[in-house]
mmCIF file of C-alpha atoms in Angstrom:
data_model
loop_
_atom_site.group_PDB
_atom_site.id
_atom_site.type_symbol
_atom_site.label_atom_id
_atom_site.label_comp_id
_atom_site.label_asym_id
_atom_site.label_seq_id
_atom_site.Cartn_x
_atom_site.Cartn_y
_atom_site.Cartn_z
ATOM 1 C CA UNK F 12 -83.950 -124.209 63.347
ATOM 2 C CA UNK F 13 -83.542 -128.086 61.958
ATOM 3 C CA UNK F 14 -85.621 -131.339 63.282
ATOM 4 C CA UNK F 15 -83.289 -134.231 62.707
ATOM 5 C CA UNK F 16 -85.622 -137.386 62.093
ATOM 6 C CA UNK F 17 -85.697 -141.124 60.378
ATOM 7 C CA UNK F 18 -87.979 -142.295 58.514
ATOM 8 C CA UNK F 19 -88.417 -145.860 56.991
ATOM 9 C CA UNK F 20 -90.878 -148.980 56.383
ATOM 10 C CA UNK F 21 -90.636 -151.741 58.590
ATOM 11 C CA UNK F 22 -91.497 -155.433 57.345
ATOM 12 C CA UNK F 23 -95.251 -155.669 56.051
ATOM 13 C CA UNK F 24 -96.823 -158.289 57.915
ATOM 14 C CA UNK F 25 -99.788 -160.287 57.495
ATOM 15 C CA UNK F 26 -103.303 -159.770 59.377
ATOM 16 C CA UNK F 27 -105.134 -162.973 60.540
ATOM 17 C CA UNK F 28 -104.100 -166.332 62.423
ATOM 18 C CA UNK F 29 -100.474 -166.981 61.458
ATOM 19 C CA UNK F 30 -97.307 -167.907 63.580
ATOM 20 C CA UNK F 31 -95.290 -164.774 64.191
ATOM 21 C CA UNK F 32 -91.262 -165.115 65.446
ATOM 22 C CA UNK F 33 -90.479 -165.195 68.773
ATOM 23 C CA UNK F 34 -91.423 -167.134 72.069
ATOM 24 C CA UNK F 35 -93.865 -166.136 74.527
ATOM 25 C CA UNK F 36 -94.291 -167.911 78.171
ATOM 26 C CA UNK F 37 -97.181 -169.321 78.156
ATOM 27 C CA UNK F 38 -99.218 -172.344 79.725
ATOM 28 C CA UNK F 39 -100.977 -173.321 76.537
ATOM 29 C CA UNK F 40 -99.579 -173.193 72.938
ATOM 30 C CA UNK F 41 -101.460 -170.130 70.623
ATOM 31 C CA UNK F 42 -103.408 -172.383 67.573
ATOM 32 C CA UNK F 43 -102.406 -171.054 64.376
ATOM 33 C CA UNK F 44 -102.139 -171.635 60.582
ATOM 34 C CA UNK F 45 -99.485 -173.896 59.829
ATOM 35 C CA UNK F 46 -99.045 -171.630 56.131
ATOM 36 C CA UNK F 47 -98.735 -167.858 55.645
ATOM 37 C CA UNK F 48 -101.094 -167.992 52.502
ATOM 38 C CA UNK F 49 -101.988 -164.242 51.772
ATOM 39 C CA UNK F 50 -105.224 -165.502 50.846
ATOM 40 C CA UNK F 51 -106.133 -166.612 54.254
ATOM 41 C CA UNK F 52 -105.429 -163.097 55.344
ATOM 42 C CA UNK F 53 -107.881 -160.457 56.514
ATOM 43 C CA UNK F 54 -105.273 -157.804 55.330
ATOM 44 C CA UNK F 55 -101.970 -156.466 55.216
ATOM 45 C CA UNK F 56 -100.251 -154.076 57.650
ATOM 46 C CA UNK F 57 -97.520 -151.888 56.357
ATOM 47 C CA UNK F 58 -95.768 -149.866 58.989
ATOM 48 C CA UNK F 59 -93.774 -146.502 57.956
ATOM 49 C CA UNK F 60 -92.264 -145.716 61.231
ATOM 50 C CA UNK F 61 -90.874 -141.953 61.769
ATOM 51 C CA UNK F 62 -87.985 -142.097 64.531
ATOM 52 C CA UNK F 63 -87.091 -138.579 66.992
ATOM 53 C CA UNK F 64 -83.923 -139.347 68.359
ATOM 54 C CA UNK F 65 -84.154 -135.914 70.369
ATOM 55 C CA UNK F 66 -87.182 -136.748 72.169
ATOM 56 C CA UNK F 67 -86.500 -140.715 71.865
ATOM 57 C CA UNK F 68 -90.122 -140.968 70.241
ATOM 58 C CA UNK F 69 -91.599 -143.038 67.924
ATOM 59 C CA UNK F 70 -94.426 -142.596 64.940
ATOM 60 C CA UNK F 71 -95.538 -145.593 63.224
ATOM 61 C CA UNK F 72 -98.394 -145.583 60.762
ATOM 62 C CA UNK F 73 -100.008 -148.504 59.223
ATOM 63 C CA UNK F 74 -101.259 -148.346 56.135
ATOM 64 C CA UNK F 75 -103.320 -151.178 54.268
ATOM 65 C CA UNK F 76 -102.553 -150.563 50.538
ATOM 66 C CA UNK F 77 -99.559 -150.184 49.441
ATOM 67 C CA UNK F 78 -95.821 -149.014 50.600
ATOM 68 C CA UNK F 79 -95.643 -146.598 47.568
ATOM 69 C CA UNK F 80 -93.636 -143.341 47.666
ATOM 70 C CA UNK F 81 -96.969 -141.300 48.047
ATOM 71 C CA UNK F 82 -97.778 -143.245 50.981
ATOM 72 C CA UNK F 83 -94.059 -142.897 52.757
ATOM 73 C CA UNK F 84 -94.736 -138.847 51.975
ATOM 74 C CA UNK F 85 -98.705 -139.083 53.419
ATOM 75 C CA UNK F 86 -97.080 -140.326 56.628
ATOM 76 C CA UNK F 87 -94.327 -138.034 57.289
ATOM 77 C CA UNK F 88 -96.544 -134.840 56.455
ATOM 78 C CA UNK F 89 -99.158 -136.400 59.468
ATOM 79 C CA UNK F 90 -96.312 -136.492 61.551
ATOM 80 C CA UNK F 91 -95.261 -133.293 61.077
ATOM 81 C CA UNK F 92 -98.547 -131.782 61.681
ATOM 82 C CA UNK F 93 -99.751 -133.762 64.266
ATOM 83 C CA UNK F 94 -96.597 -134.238 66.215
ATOM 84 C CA UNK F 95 -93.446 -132.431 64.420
ATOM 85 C CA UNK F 96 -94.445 -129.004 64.299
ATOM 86 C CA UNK F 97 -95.944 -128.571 68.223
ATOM 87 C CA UNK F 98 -91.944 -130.076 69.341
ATOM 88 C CA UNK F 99 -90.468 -128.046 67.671
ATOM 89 C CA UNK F 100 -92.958 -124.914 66.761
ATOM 90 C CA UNK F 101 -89.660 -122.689 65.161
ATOM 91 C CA UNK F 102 -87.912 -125.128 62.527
ATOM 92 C CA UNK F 103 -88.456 -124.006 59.203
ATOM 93 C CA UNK F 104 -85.584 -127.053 58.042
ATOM 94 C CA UNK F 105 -86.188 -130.901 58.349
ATOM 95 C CA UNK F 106 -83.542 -133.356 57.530
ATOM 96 C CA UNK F 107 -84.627 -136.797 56.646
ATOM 97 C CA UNK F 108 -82.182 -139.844 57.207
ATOM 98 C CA UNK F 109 -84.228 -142.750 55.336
ATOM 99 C CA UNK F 110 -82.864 -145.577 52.960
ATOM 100 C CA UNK F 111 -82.181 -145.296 49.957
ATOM 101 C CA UNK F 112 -84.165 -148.127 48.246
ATOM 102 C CA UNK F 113 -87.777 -148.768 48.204
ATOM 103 C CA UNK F 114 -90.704 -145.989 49.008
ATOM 104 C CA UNK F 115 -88.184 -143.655 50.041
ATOM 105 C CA UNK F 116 -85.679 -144.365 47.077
ATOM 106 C CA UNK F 117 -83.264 -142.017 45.884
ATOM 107 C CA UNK F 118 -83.796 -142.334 42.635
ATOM 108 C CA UNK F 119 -87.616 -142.645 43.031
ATOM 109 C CA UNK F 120 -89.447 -139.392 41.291
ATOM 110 C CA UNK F 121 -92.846 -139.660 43.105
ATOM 111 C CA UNK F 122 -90.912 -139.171 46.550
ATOM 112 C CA UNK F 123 -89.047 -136.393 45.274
ATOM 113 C CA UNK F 124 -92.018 -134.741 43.629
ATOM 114 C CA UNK F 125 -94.582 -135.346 46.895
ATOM 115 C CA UNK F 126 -92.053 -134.017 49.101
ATOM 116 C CA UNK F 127 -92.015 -130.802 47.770
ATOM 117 C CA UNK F 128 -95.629 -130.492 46.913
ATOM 118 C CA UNK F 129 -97.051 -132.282 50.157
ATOM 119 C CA UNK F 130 -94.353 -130.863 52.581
ATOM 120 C CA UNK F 131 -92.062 -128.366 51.273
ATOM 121 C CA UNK F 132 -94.780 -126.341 48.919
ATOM 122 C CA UNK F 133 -97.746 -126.104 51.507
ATOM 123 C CA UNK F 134 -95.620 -126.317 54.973
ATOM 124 C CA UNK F 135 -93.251 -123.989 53.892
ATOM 125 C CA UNK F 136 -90.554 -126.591 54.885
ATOM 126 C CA UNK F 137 -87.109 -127.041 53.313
ATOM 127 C CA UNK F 138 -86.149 -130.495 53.495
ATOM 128 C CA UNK F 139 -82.984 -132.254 53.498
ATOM 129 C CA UNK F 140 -82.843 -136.107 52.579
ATOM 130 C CA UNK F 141 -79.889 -138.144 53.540
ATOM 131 C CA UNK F 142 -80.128 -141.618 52.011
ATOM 132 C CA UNK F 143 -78.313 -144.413 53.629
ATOM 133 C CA UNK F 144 -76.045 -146.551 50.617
ATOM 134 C CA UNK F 145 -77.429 -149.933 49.854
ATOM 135 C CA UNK F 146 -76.261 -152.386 52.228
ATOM 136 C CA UNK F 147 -75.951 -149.525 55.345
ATOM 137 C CA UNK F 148 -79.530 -149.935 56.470
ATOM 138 C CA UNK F 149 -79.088 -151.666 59.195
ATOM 139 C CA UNK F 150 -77.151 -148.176 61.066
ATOM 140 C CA UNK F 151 -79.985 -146.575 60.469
ATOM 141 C CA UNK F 152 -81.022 -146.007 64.378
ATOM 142 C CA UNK F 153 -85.115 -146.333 63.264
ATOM 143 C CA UNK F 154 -83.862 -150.298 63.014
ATOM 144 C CA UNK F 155 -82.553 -150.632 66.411
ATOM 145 C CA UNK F 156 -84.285 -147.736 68.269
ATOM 146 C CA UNK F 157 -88.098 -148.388 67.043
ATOM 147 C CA UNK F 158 -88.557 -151.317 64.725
ATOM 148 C CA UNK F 159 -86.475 -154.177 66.941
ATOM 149 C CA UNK F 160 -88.171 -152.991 69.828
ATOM 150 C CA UNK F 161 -91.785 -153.006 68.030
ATOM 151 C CA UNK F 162 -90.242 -156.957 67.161
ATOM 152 C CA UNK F 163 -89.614 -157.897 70.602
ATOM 153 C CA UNK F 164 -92.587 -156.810 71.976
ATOM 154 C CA UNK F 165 -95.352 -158.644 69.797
ATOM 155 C CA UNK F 166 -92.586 -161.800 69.582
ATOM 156 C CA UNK F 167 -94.774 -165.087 69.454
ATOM 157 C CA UNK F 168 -98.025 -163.367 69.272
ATOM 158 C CA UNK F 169 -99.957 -163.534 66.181
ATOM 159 C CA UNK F 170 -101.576 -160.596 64.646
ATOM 160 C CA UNK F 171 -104.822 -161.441 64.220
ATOM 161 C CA UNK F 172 -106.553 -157.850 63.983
ATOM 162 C CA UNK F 173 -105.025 -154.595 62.975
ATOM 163 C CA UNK F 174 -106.068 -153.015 65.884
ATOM 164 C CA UNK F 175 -103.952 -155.979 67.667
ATOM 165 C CA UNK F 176 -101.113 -155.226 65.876
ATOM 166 C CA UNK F 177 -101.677 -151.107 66.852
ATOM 167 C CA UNK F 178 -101.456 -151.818 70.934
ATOM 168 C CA UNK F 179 -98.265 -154.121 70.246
ATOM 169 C CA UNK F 180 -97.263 -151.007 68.969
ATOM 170 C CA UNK F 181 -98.347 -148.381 71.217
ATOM 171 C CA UNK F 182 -97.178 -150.256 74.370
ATOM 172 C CA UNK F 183 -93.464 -151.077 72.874
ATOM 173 C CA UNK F 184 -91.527 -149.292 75.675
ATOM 174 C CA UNK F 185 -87.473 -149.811 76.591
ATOM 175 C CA UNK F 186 -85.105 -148.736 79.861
ATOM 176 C CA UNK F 187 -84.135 -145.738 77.989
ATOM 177 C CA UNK F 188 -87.884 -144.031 78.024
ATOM 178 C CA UNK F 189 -89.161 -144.609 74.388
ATOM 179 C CA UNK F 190 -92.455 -144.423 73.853
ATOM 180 C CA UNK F 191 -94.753 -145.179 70.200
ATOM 181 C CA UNK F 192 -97.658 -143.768 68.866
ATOM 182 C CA UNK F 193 -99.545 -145.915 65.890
ATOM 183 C CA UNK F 194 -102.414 -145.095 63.686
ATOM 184 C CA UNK F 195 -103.998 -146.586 61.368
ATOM 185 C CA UNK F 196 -104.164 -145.728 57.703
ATOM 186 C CA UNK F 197 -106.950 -146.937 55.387
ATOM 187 C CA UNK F 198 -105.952 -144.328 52.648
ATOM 188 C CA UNK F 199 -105.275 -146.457 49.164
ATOM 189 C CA UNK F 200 -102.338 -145.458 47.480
ATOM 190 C CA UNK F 201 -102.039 -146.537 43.895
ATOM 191 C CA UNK F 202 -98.984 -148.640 42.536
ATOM 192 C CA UNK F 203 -97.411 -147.101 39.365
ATOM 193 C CA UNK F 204 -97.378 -143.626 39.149
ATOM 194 C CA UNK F 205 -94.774 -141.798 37.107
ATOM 195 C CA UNK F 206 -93.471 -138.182 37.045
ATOM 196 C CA UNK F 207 -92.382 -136.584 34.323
ATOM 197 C CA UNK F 208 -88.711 -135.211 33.761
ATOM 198 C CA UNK F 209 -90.243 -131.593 33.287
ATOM 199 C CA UNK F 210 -91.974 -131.747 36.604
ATOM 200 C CA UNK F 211 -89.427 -132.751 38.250
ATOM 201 C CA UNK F 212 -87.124 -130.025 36.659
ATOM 202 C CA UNK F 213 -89.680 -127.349 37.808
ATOM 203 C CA UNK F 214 -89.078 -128.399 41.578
ATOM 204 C CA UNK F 215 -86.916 -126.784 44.067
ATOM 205 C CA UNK F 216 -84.770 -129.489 44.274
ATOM 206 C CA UNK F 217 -80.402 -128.766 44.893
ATOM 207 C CA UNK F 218 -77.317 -131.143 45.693
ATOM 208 C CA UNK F 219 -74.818 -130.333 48.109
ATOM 209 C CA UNK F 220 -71.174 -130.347 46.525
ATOM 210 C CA UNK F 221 -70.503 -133.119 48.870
ATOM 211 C CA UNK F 222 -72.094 -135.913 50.644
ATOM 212 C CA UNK F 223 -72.358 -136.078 54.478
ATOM 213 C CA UNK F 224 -69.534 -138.990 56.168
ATOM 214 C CA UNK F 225 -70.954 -140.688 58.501
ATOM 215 C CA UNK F 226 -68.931 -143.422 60.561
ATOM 216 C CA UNK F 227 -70.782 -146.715 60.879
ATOM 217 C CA UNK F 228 -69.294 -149.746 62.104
ATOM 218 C CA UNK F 229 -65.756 -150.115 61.218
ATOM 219 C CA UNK F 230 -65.808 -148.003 57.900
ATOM 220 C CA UNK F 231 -66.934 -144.567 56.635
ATOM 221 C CA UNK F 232 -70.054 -144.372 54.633
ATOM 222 C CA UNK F 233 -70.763 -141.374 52.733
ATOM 223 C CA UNK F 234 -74.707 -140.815 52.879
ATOM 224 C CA UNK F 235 -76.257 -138.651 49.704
ATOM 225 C CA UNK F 236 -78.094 -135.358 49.889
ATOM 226 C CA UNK F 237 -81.020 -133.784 48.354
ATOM 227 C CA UNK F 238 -82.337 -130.936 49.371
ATOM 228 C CA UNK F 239 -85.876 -129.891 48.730
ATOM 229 C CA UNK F 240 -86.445 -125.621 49.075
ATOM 230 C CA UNK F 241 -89.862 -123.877 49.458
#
């Protein structure tokens, strides 16, 4: 059986008294900074959202570090064991629809080697990555489906605590039923790691012959796939 599911990182925002886009109706203005200075910040929140388009359900976890590749890999194996697996208790395939820049980069090595030692290896998962071309992120349905709606609901209302910027989360509902879970993640997750061309070789790790087509917009994208085996 295969779980279809996006993944990708939404805009990092700022912790502490600062404007944030939007309007809110109100009958006395919110006083904040008048600069985004990071050093007037009590943190940074950096959301990795997970998308089910079958259930129309949302994952987002924030993480306080950094939006590394082992960090974009940390949050789709909690997913799958605290939400993925109990949905849908007989896939032994996941396919991944995620950008292809970034954490989740195509050409990244960490996120290929994490994958198949964090969720393939131990889960006993085979994993399919499709990665959007650059410029075709905006399809991706974790923009429009999750993240604009996470947007719209915190609009004009500054995130002054992360546990603020969790309930803006957790209460981002539409019409069509979706409904977010956040948590928070104080792991740290180093910058700079490198993995070497002979572990990477020693991986699981196949091509199909050709990529998937996918029609988006007015044109036909072709999206590329790896495939990670246990």
């Amino acid at each position: 059986m295969l779980s279809q599911h996006f993944a990708n990182t939404k805009k990092h925002e700022l912790i502490g008294n600062f404007k944030n886009a939007g309007a809110q109706w109100s009958s006395s203005p919110e006083q904040v900074n008048d600069h985004d200075f990071r050093s007037l910040a009590s943190g940074k929140g950096i959301p990795y959202g997970i998308y089910d388009p079958q259930a129309n359900r949302g994952v987002v976890f924030v993480g306080v570090s950094h939006d590394t590749s082992t960090c974009a890999v940390s949050s789709i194996r909690s997913w799958w064991c605290w939400e993925g697996r109990h949905h849908y208790a007989h896939a032994n395939k996941l396919l991944i629809l995620a950008d292809a820049g970034g954490s989740n980069s195509v050409t990244n090595g960490v996120w290929k080697e994490q994958l198949q030692s964090r969720l393939c290896d131990p889960l006993g998962l085979s994993v399919t990555v499709c990665h959007y071309p650059t410029g075709t992120s905006k399809w991706n349905p974790i923009e429009h489906r999750l993240f604009s709606q996470i947007s719209k609901n915190w609009a004009g209302e500054p995130l002054r605590t992360y546990e603020t910027m969790l309930n803006f989360i957790r209460t981002t509902t539409t019409k069509t039923g979706l409904r977010v879970k956040a948590y928070l993640d104080r792991r740290d997750y180093p910058k700079g790691l490198k993995v070497s061309e002979d572990c990477l070789s020693s991986h699981h790790l196949s091509r199909p012959s050709a990529p998937l087509e996918l029609h988006l917009g007015s044109q036909n994208v072709k999206l590329f796939l790896v495939q990670y085996n246990t």
